[in-house]
Every structure is written in structure tokens, then in C-alpha cells.
Short mmCIF file of C-alpha atoms in Angstrom, two decimals:
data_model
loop_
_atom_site.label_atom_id
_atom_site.label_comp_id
_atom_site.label_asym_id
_atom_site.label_seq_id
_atom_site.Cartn_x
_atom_site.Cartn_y
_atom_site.Cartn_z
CA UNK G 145 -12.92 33.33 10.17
CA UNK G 146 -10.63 32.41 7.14
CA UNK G 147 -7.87 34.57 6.52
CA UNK G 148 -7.45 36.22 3.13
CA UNK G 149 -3.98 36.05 2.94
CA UNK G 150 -2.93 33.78 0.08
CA UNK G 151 0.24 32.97 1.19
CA UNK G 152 -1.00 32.79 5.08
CA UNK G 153 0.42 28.98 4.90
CA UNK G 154 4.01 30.10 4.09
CA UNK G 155 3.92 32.52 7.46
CA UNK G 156 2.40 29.41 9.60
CA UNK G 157 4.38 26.33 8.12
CA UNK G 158 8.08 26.41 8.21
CA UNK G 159 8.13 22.90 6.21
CA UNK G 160 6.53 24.20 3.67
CA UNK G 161 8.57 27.79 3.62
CA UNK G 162 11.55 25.63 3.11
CA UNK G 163 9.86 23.61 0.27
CA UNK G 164 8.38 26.66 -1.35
CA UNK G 165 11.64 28.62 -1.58
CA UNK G 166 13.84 26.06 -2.65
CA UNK G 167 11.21 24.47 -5.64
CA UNK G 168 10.64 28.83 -6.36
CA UNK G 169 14.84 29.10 -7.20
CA UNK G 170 14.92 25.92 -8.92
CA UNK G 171 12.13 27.34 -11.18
CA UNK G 172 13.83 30.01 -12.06
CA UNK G 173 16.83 28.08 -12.80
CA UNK G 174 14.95 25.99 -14.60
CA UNK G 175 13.70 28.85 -16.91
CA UNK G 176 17.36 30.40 -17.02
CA UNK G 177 18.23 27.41 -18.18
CA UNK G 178 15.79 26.18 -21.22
CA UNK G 179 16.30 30.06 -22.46
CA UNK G 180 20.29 29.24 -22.42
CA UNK G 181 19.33 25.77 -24.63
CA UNK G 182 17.15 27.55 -27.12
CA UNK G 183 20.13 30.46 -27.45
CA UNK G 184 23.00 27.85 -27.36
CA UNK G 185 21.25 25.69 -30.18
CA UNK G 186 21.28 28.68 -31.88
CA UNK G 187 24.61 29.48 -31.42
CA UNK G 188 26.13 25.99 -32.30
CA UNK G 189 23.84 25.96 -35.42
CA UNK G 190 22.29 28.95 -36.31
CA UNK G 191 19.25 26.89 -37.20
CA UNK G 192 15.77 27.59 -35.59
CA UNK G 193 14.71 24.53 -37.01
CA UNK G 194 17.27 22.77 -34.45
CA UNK G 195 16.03 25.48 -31.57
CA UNK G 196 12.56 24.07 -31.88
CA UNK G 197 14.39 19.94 -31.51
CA UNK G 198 15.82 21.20 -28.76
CA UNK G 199 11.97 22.44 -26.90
CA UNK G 200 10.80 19.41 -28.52
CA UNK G 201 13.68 17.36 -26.91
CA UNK G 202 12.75 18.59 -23.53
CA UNK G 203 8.86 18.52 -23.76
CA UNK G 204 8.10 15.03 -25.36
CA UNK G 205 9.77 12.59 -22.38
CA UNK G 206 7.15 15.09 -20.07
CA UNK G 207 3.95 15.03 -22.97
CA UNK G 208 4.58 10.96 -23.41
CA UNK G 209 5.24 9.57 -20.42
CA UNK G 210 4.14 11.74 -17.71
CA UNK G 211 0.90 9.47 -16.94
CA UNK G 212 3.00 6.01 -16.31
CA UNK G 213 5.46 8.06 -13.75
CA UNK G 214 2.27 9.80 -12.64
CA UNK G 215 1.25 6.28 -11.60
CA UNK G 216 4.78 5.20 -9.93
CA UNK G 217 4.82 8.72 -7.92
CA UNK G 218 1.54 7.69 -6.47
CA UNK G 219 2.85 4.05 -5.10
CA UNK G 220 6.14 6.03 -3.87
CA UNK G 221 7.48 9.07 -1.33
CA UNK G 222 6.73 11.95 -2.92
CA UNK G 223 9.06 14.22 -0.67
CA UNK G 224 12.04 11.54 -1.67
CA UNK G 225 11.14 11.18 -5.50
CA UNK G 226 11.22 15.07 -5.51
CA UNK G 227 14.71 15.16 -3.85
CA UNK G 228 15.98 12.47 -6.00
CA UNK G 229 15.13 14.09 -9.05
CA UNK G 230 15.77 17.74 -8.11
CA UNK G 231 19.72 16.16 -7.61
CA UNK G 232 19.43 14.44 -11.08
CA UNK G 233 18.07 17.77 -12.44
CA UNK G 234 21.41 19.01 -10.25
CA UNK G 235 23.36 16.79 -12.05
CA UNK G 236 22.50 17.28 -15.87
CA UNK G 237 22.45 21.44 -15.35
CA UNK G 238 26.41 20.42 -14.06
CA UNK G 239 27.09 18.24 -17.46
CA UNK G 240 25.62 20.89 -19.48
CA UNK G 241 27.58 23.68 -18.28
CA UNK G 242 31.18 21.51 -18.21
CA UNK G 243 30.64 20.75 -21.57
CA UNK G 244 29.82 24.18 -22.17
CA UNK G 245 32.63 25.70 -20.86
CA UNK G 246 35.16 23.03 -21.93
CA UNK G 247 33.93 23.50 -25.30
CA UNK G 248 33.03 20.17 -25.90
CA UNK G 249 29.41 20.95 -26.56
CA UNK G 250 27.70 19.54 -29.46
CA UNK G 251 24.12 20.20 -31.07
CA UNK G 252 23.85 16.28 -30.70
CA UNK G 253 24.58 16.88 -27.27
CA UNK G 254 22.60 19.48 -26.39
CA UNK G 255 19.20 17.49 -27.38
CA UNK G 256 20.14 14.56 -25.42
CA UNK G 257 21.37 16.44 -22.30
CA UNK G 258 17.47 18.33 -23.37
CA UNK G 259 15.91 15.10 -23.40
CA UNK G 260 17.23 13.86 -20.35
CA UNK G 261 16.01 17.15 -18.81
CA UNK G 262 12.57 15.85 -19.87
CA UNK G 263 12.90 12.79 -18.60
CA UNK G 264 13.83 13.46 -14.88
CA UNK G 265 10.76 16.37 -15.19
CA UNK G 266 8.52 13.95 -16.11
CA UNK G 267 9.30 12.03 -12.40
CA UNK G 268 9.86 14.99 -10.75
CA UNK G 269 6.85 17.49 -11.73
CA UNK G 270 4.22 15.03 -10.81
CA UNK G 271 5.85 14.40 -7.64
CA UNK G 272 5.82 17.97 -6.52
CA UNK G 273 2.83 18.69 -7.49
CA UNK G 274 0.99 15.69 -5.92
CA UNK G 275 3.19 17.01 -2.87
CA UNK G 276 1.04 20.24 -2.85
#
């Protein structure tokens, strides 16, 4: 008889109890970090026109070109795609906050370091969702 215990897969699978938490904190740092964008696009400009660039930076490379690296996740290792791009993701959340804190942050910067963001999602959320 079936359990009916949703999460009955985390107690039996320690794999996936690894890959669960760690893809649950990088969610949340995820979100922490698009709300620190929107409010630091704000800050540098005080524009909500340049808030919504920002989202839009972010959200276009994963709306426009999420079906071609849908394709190249398929012919690939998803478990090594996923750690590839959860270090890129690593990476960029680094840059961001150095130039953050060394006050060399621009608005111009901010959308590319956004768009970047998008980019690497647009490998990586296909990836670890196919991994499911």
C-alpha cells in the first residue's frame, strides 16, 4: 500500500535529501537576491521604470532561450549541468556583492550582472527540473 507521505522519498533517499536541501537554500537565495536587485535599482536610480529593466533583464535570457538549452540539457548530464551552473550562479551572486560593497556598482551594471543571472537560469532550471 502507497504511503501518503509526500515527502516519504526525502526519508528513503539520501541522494536526493542532499539534492533537495541544497537546490531548497539556493532558492531562497535566489529570491533574497532578485528582491536585493529590484531594491538596489531603486536605490542607484530611484526609477521604477529601471526596477522593471532590471526583472526584465533577468527573465528574457530564461522566456527566449529556455527551449534551445532545454534541448542541449537533454543530450547532456543533468546532475553536472546543474553543478556547473549552480557555481556560475555562485559566481555572479560573488561579483554582485563585491561591486556592491566596493561601491563600484552601476545601474548599467546591475542589468548585465541581471542578465547574466538569466542566462545561467535558463541552463540551469531545465536541468534540475528534468533531474526530478
Amino acid at each position: 500500500m502507497p504511503s501518503a507521505n509526500p515527502f516519504r522519498t526525502l526519508i528513503r533517499h539520501r541522494n536526493f535529501r542532499i539534492f533537495w536541501s541544497g537546490q531548497s537554500l539556493s532558492l531562497i537565495g535566489t529570491w533574497m537576491q532578485t528582491m536585493a536587485e529590484g531594491w538596489l535599482a531603486l536605490q542607484l536610480s530611484n526609477s521604477p521604470f529601471m526596477v522593471g529593466l532590471v526583472a526584465s533583464a533577468a527573465s528574457w535570457p530564461i522566456i527566449g532561450v529556455s527551449f534551445l538549452t532545454g534541448v542541449m540539457v537533454d543530450r547532456r548530464d543533468k546532475l553536472k549541468l546543474v553543478k556547473i551552473a549552480q557555481s556560475l550562479l555562485l559566481l555572479q551572486a560573488s561579483t554582485l556583492w563585491w561591486l556592491t560593497w566596493s561601491h563600484h556598482i552601476t545601474i548599467h551594471w546591475l542589468v548585465a550582472m541581471a542578465f547574466c543571472n538569466g542566462l545561467i537560469s535558463s541552463v540551469e532550471i531545465p536541468a534540475r527540473q528534468s533531474l526530478m
